[in-house]
Amino acid sequence: MEILLHLTGLKRCSFFYHLQLKIDKNVAIRQEIVEIYRKNDGNYGYRRITLALRKMFGAINHKRVQAIMQ
């Protein structure tokens, strides 16, 4: 690893700092899930919410929706 850092010119602390930065890709989906759930008084489960999200975002996996809802 030291060789790679030397070749790229990166400092060790900069490398590990950027490793820690994680972008949450589910923010928009999470907001829509909450909105759909509240709009339907909590009567929608992950299956119905997945269908509604597919109309908005296109392809989305039911497992992803289920994991976000838990």
PDB file of N, CA and C in Angstrom:
ATOM      1  N   MET A   1       0.814  -1.175   0.000  1.00  0.00           N
ATOM      2  CA  MET A   1       0.000   0.000   0.000  1.00  0.00           C
ATOM      3  C   MET A   1       0.868   1.254   0.000  1.00  0.00           C
ATOM      4  N   GLU A   2       1.937   1.215   0.704  1.00  0.00           N
ATOM      5  CA  GLU A   2       2.838   2.370   0.754  1.00  0.00           C
ATOM      6  C   GLU A   2       3.352   2.727  -0.637  1.00  0.00           C
ATOM      7  N   ILE A   3       3.606   1.700  -1.430  1.00  0.00           N
ATOM      8  CA  ILE A   3       4.103   1.935  -2.792  1.00  0.00           C
ATOM      9  C   ILE A   3       3.030   2.632  -3.628  1.00  0.00           C
ATOM     10  N   LEU A   4       1.789   2.165  -3.506  1.00  0.00           N
ATOM     11  CA  LEU A   4       0.693   2.788  -4.252  1.00  0.00           C
ATOM     12  C   LEU A   4       0.485   4.240  -3.841  1.00  0.00           C
ATOM     13  N   LEU A   5       0.562   4.501  -2.547  1.00  0.00           N
ATOM     14  CA  LEU A   5       0.407   5.877  -2.074  1.00  0.00           C
ATOM     15  C   LEU A   5       1.533   6.756  -2.598  1.00  0.00           C
ATOM     16  N   HIS A   6       2.732   6.208  -2.611  1.00  0.00           N
ATOM     17  CA  HIS A   6       3.876   6.973  -3.104  1.00  0.00           C
ATOM     18  C   HIS A   6       3.736   7.259  -4.602  1.00  0.00           C
ATOM     19  N   LEU A   7       3.297   6.247  -5.356  1.00  0.00           N
ATOM     20  CA  LEU A   7       3.147   6.425  -6.800  1.00  0.00           C
ATOM     21  C   LEU A   7       2.049   7.429  -7.155  1.00  0.00           C
ATOM     22  N   THR A   8       0.968   7.424  -6.376  1.00  0.00           N
ATOM     23  CA  THR A   8      -0.130   8.350  -6.661  1.00  0.00           C
ATOM     24  C   THR A   8       0.087   9.723  -6.050  1.00  0.00           C
ATOM     25  N   GLY A   9       0.996   9.818  -5.105  1.00  0.00           N
ATOM     26  CA  GLY A   9       1.267  11.102  -4.466  1.00  0.00           C
ATOM     27  C   GLY A   9       0.278  11.459  -3.374  1.00  0.00           C
ATOM     28  N   LEU A  10      -0.477  10.475  -2.905  1.00  0.00           N
ATOM     29  CA  LEU A  10      -1.450  10.714  -1.843  1.00  0.00           C
ATOM     30  C   LEU A  10      -0.813  10.542  -0.479  1.00  0.00           C
ATOM     31  N   LYS A  11      -1.250  11.364   0.444  1.00  0.00           N
ATOM     32  CA  LYS A  11      -0.849  11.173   1.832  1.00  0.00           C
ATOM     33  C   LYS A  11      -1.689  10.042   2.412  1.00  0.00           C
ATOM     34  N   ARG A  12      -1.122   9.350   3.377  1.00  0.00           N
ATOM     35  CA  ARG A  12      -1.811   8.223   3.997  1.00  0.00           C
ATOM     36  C   ARG A  12      -3.104   8.670   4.679  1.00  0.00           C
ATOM     37  N   CYS A  13      -3.062   9.796   5.372  1.00  0.00           N
ATOM     38  CA  CYS A  13      -4.260  10.265   6.073  1.00  0.00           C
ATOM     39  C   CYS A  13      -5.353  10.669   5.082  1.00  0.00           C
ATOM     40  N   SER A  14      -4.977  11.220   3.937  1.00  0.00           N
ATOM     41  CA  SER A  14      -5.973  11.590   2.927  1.00  0.00           C
ATOM     42  C   SER A  14      -6.656  10.353   2.359  1.00  0.00           C
ATOM     43  N   PHE A  15      -5.886   9.314   2.152  1.00  0.00           N
ATOM     44  CA  PHE A  15      -6.441   8.070   1.634  1.00  0.00           C
ATOM     45  C   PHE A  15      -7.500   7.506   2.580  1.00  0.00           C
ATOM     46  N   PHE A  16      -7.174   7.438   3.862  1.00  0.00           N
ATOM     47  CA  PHE A  16      -8.111   6.871   4.820  1.00  0.00           C
ATOM     48  C   PHE A  16      -9.291   7.801   5.083  1.00  0.00           C
ATOM     49  N   TYR A  17      -9.089   9.107   4.958  1.00  0.00           N
ATOM     50  CA  TYR A  17     -10.190  10.056   5.110  1.00  0.00           C
ATOM     51  C   TYR A  17     -11.230   9.827   4.022  1.00  0.00           C
ATOM     52  N   HIS A  18     -10.793   9.648   2.797  1.00  0.00           N
ATOM     53  CA  HIS A  18     -11.724   9.443   1.694  1.00  0.00           C
ATOM     54  C   HIS A  18     -12.379   8.066   1.733  1.00  0.00           C
ATOM     55  N   LEU A  19     -11.754   7.121   2.375  1.00  0.00           N
ATOM     56  CA  LEU A  19     -12.387   5.813   2.554  1.00  0.00           C
ATOM     57  C   LEU A  19     -13.602   5.916   3.467  1.00  0.00           C
ATOM     58  N   GLN A  20     -13.551   6.812   4.442  1.00  0.00           N
ATOM     59  CA  GLN A  20     -14.623   6.949   5.420  1.00  0.00           C
ATOM     60  C   GLN A  20     -15.846   7.661   4.857  1.00  0.00           C
ATOM     61  N   LEU A  21     -15.682   8.441   3.800  1.00  0.00           N
ATOM     62  CA  LEU A  21     -16.804   9.172   3.229  1.00  0.00           C
ATOM     63  C   LEU A  21     -17.705   8.212   2.463  1.00  0.00           C
ATOM     64  N   LYS A  22     -18.890   8.013   2.973  1.00  0.00           N
ATOM     65  CA  LYS A  22     -19.855   7.130   2.330  1.00  0.00           C
ATOM     66  C   LYS A  22     -21.061   7.967   1.927  1.00  0.00           C
ATOM     67  N   ILE A  23     -21.447   7.865   0.694  1.00  0.00           N
ATOM     68  CA  ILE A  23     -22.612   8.581   0.206  1.00  0.00           C
ATOM     69  C   ILE A  23     -23.810   7.647   0.295  1.00  0.00           C
ATOM     70  N   ASP A  24     -24.842   8.109   0.975  1.00  0.00           N
ATOM     71  CA  ASP A  24     -26.048   7.300   1.106  1.00  0.00           C
ATOM     72  C   ASP A  24     -26.884   7.440  -0.159  1.00  0.00           C
ATOM     73  N   LYS A  25     -26.981   6.366  -0.906  1.00  0.00           N
ATOM     74  CA  LYS A  25     -27.700   6.380  -2.178  1.00  0.00           C
ATOM     75  C   LYS A  25     -29.209   6.241  -1.974  1.00  0.00           C
ATOM     76  N   ASN A  26     -29.603   5.951  -0.753  1.00  0.00           N
ATOM     77  CA  ASN A  26     -31.007   5.670  -0.493  1.00  0.00           C
ATOM     78  C   ASN A  26     -31.776   6.859   0.067  1.00  0.00           C
ATOM     79  N   VAL A  27     -31.183   8.040   0.094  1.00  0.00           N
ATOM     80  CA  VAL A  27     -31.835   9.194   0.710  1.00  0.00           C
ATOM     81  C   VAL A  27     -33.135   9.531  -0.002  1.00  0.00           C
ATOM     82  N   ALA A  28     -33.098   9.664  -1.307  1.00  0.00           N
ATOM     83  CA  ALA A  28     -34.300  10.022  -2.063  1.00  0.00           C
ATOM     84  C   ALA A  28     -35.349   8.923  -1.962  1.00  0.00           C
ATOM     85  N   ILE A  29     -34.906   7.686  -2.030  1.00  0.00           N
ATOM     86  CA  ILE A  29     -35.841   6.565  -1.946  1.00  0.00           C
ATOM     87  C   ILE A  29     -36.470   6.506  -0.559  1.00  0.00           C
ATOM     88  N   ARG A  30     -35.663   6.735   0.479  1.00  0.00           N
ATOM     89  CA  ARG A  30     -36.169   6.708   1.853  1.00  0.00           C
ATOM     90  C   ARG A  30     -37.248   7.779   2.051  1.00  0.00           C
ATOM     91  N   GLN A  31     -37.019   8.964   1.507  1.00  0.00           N
ATOM     92  CA  GLN A  31     -37.997  10.045   1.634  1.00  0.00           C
ATOM     93  C   GLN A  31     -39.300   9.684   0.927  1.00  0.00           C
ATOM     94  N   GLU A  32     -39.189   9.103  -0.244  1.00  0.00           N
ATOM     95  CA  GLU A  32     -40.390   8.707  -0.981  1.00  0.00           C
ATOM     96  C   GLU A  32     -41.140   7.585  -0.269  1.00  0.00           C
ATOM     97  N   ILE A  33     -40.411   6.656   0.329  1.00  0.00           N
ATOM     98  CA  ILE A  33     -41.050   5.565   1.070  1.00  0.00           C
ATOM     99  C   ILE A  33     -41.872   6.133   2.218  1.00  0.00           C
ATOM    100  N   VAL A  34     -41.285   7.052   2.960  1.00  0.00           N
ATOM    101  CA  VAL A  34     -41.995   7.657   4.090  1.00  0.00           C
ATOM    102  C   VAL A  34     -43.234   8.404   3.604  1.00  0.00           C
ATOM    103  N   GLU A  35     -43.088   9.131   2.512  1.00  0.00           N
ATOM    104  CA  GLU A  35     -44.218   9.889   1.973  1.00  0.00           C
ATOM    105  C   GLU A  35     -45.348   8.967   1.515  1.00  0.00           C
ATOM    106  N   ILE A  36     -45.009   7.909   0.791  1.00  0.00           N
ATOM    107  CA  ILE A  36     -46.019   6.952   0.321  1.00  0.00           C
ATOM    108  C   ILE A  36     -46.684   6.261   1.504  1.00  0.00           C
ATOM    109  N   TYR A  37     -45.895   5.883   2.490  1.00  0.00           N
ATOM    110  CA  TYR A  37     -46.410   5.186   3.669  1.00  0.00           C
ATOM    111  C   TYR A  37     -47.394   6.069   4.429  1.00  0.00           C
ATOM    112  N   ARG A  38     -47.017   7.328   4.641  1.00  0.00           N
ATOM    113  CA  ARG A  38     -47.890   8.253   5.375  1.00  0.00           C
ATOM    114  C   ARG A  38     -49.137   8.614   4.572  1.00  0.00           C
ATOM    115  N   LYS A  39     -48.974   8.764   3.273  1.00  0.00           N
ATOM    116  CA  LYS A  39     -50.098   9.134   2.418  1.00  0.00           C
ATOM    117  C   LYS A  39     -51.185   8.059   2.445  1.00  0.00           C
ATOM    118  N   ASN A  40     -50.784   6.831   2.654  1.00  0.00           N
ATOM    119  CA  ASN A  40     -51.725   5.712   2.664  1.00  0.00           C
ATOM    120  C   ASN A  40     -52.009   5.204   4.073  1.00  0.00           C
ATOM    121  N   ASP A  41     -51.781   6.034   5.060  1.00  0.00           N
ATOM    122  CA  ASP A  41     -52.084   5.737   6.467  1.00  0.00           C
ATOM    123  C   ASP A  41     -51.449   4.443   6.963  1.00  0.00           C
ATOM    124  N   GLY A  42     -50.298   4.112   6.455  1.00  0.00           N
ATOM    125  CA  GLY A  42     -49.585   2.930   6.917  1.00  0.00           C
ATOM    126  C   GLY A  42     -50.151   1.618   6.411  1.00  0.00           C
ATOM    127  N   ASN A  43     -51.020   1.676   5.424  1.00  0.00           N
ATOM    128  CA  ASN A  43     -51.630   0.450   4.900  1.00  0.00           C
ATOM    129  C   ASN A  43     -50.804  -0.212   3.811  1.00  0.00           C
ATOM    130  N   TYR A  44     -49.786   0.445   3.334  1.00  0.00           N
ATOM    131  CA  TYR A  44     -48.943  -0.115   2.277  1.00  0.00           C
ATOM    132  C   TYR A  44     -47.744  -0.823   2.892  1.00  0.00           C
ATOM    133  N   GLY A  45     -47.507  -2.023   2.428  1.00  0.00           N
ATOM    134  CA  GLY A  45     -46.317  -2.756   2.814  1.00  0.00           C
ATOM    135  C   GLY A  45     -45.225  -2.543   1.778  1.00  0.00           C
ATOM    136  N   TYR A  46     -44.141  -3.295   1.915  1.00  0.00           N
ATOM    137  CA  TYR A  46     -43.014  -3.090   1.012  1.00  0.00           C
ATOM    138  C   TYR A  46     -43.351  -3.451  -0.429  1.00  0.00           C
ATOM    139  N   ARG A  47     -44.274  -4.390  -0.632  1.00  0.00           N
ATOM    140  CA  ARG A  47     -44.612  -4.786  -2.005  1.00  0.00           C
ATOM    141  C   ARG A  47     -45.319  -3.662  -2.757  1.00  0.00           C
ATOM    142  N   ARG A  48     -46.329  -3.079  -2.123  1.00  0.00           N
ATOM    143  CA  ARG A  48     -47.055  -1.990  -2.773  1.00  0.00           C
ATOM    144  C   ARG A  48     -46.175  -0.755  -2.932  1.00  0.00           C
ATOM    145  N   ILE A  49     -45.356  -0.491  -1.933  1.00  0.00           N
ATOM    146  CA  ILE A  49     -44.452   0.663  -2.018  1.00  0.00           C
ATOM    147  C   ILE A  49     -43.440   0.448  -3.132  1.00  0.00           C
ATOM    148  N   THR A  50     -42.969  -0.780  -3.294  1.00  0.00           N
ATOM    149  CA  THR A  50     -42.041  -1.084  -4.385  1.00  0.00           C
ATOM    150  C   THR A  50     -42.681  -0.795  -5.737  1.00  0.00           C
ATOM    151  N   LEU A  51     -43.933  -1.179  -5.899  1.00  0.00           N
ATOM    152  CA  LEU A  51     -44.628  -0.913  -7.161  1.00  0.00           C
ATOM    153  C   LEU A  51     -44.765   0.586  -7.410  1.00  0.00           C
ATOM    154  N   ALA A  52     -45.083   1.339  -6.362  1.00  0.00           N
ATOM    155  CA  ALA A  52     -45.210   2.791  -6.511  1.00  0.00           C
ATOM    156  C   ALA A  52     -43.861   3.427  -6.846  1.00  0.00           C
ATOM    157  N   LEU A  53     -42.795   2.929  -6.222  1.00  0.00           N
ATOM    158  CA  LEU A  53     -41.459   3.472  -6.485  1.00  0.00           C
ATOM    159  C   LEU A  53     -40.983   3.126  -7.890  1.00  0.00           C
ATOM    160  N   ARG A  54     -41.376   1.975  -8.392  1.00  0.00           N
ATOM    161  CA  ARG A  54     -40.986   1.598  -9.756  1.00  0.00           C
ATOM    162  C   ARG A  54     -41.596   2.535 -10.785  1.00  0.00           C
ATOM    163  N   LYS A  55     -42.789   3.046 -10.486  1.00  0.00           N
ATOM    164  CA  LYS A  55     -43.402   4.023 -11.387  1.00  0.00           C
ATOM    165  C   LYS A  55     -42.613   5.329 -11.396  1.00  0.00           C
ATOM    166  N   MET A  56     -42.007   5.669 -10.252  1.00  0.00           N
ATOM    167  CA  MET A  56     -41.245   6.920 -10.138  1.00  0.00           C
ATOM    168  C   MET A  56     -39.811   6.784 -10.635  1.00  0.00           C
ATOM    169  N   PHE A  57     -39.115   5.770 -10.123  1.00  0.00           N
ATOM    170  CA  PHE A  57     -37.679   5.643 -10.348  1.00  0.00           C
ATOM    171  C   PHE A  57     -37.298   4.613 -11.403  1.00  0.00           C
ATOM    172  N   GLY A  58     -38.222   3.807 -11.842  1.00  0.00           N
ATOM    173  CA  GLY A  58     -37.875   2.737 -12.762  1.00  0.00           C
ATOM    174  C   GLY A  58     -37.550   1.477 -11.981  1.00  0.00           C
ATOM    175  N   ALA A  59     -36.511   0.793 -12.385  1.00  0.00           N
ATOM    176  CA  ALA A  59     -36.153  -0.483 -11.769  1.00  0.00           C
ATOM    177  C   ALA A  59     -35.658  -0.270 -10.343  1.00  0.00           C
ATOM    178  N   ILE A  60     -36.319  -0.925  -9.410  1.00  0.00           N
ATOM    179  CA  ILE A  60     -35.897  -0.912  -8.006  1.00  0.00           C
ATOM    180  C   ILE A  60     -36.271  -2.262  -7.407  1.00  0.00           C
ATOM    181  N   ASN A  61     -35.373  -2.818  -6.644  1.00  0.00           N
ATOM    182  CA  ASN A  61     -35.548  -4.157  -6.109  1.00  0.00           C
ATOM    183  C   ASN A  61     -36.375  -4.119  -4.829  1.00  0.00           C
ATOM    184  N   HIS A  62     -37.241  -5.102  -4.665  1.00  0.00           N
ATOM    185  CA  HIS A  62     -38.076  -5.169  -3.468  1.00  0.00           C
ATOM    186  C   HIS A  62     -37.248  -5.384  -2.209  1.00  0.00           C
ATOM    187  N   LYS A  63     -36.104  -6.053  -2.341  1.00  0.00           N
ATOM    188  CA  LYS A  63     -35.242  -6.286  -1.182  1.00  0.00           C
ATOM    189  C   LYS A  63     -34.652  -4.980  -0.663  1.00  0.00           C
ATOM    190  N   ARG A  64     -34.350  -4.091  -1.583  1.00  0.00           N
ATOM    191  CA  ARG A  64     -33.815  -2.784  -1.201  1.00  0.00           C
ATOM    192  C   ARG A  64     -34.869  -1.987  -0.437  1.00  0.00           C
ATOM    193  N   VAL A  65     -36.092  -1.994  -0.933  1.00  0.00           N
ATOM    194  CA  VAL A  65     -37.189  -1.285  -0.268  1.00  0.00           C
ATOM    195  C   VAL A  65     -37.444  -1.891   1.103  1.00  0.00           C
ATOM    196  N   GLN A  66     -37.456  -3.197   1.179  1.00  0.00           N
ATOM    197  CA  GLN A  66     -37.705  -3.876   2.445  1.00  0.00           C
ATOM    198  C   GLN A  66     -36.608  -3.558   3.460  1.00  0.00           C
ATOM    199  N   ALA A  67     -35.367  -3.535   3.031  1.00  0.00           N
ATOM    200  CA  ALA A  67     -34.258  -3.225   3.935  1.00  0.00           C
ATOM    201  C   ALA A  67     -34.335  -1.786   4.432  1.00  0.00           C
ATOM    202  N   ILE A  68     -34.712  -0.868   3.571  1.00  0.00           N
ATOM    203  CA  ILE A  68     -34.832   0.534   3.977  1.00  0.00           C
ATOM    204  C   ILE A  68     -35.982   0.698   4.965  1.00  0.00           C
ATOM    205  N   MET A  69     -37.068  -0.032   4.750  1.00  0.00           N
ATOM    206  CA  MET A  69     -38.228   0.091   5.630  1.00  0.00           C
ATOM    207  C   MET A  69     -37.972  -0.496   7.013  1.00  0.00           C
ATOM    208  N   GLN A  70     -37.079  -1.434   7.127  1.00  0.00           N
ATOM    209  CA  GLN A  70     -36.797  -2.027   8.431  1.00  0.00           C
ATOM    210  C   GLN A  70     -35.975  -1.081   9.199  1.00  0.00           C
TER     211      GLN A  70
END
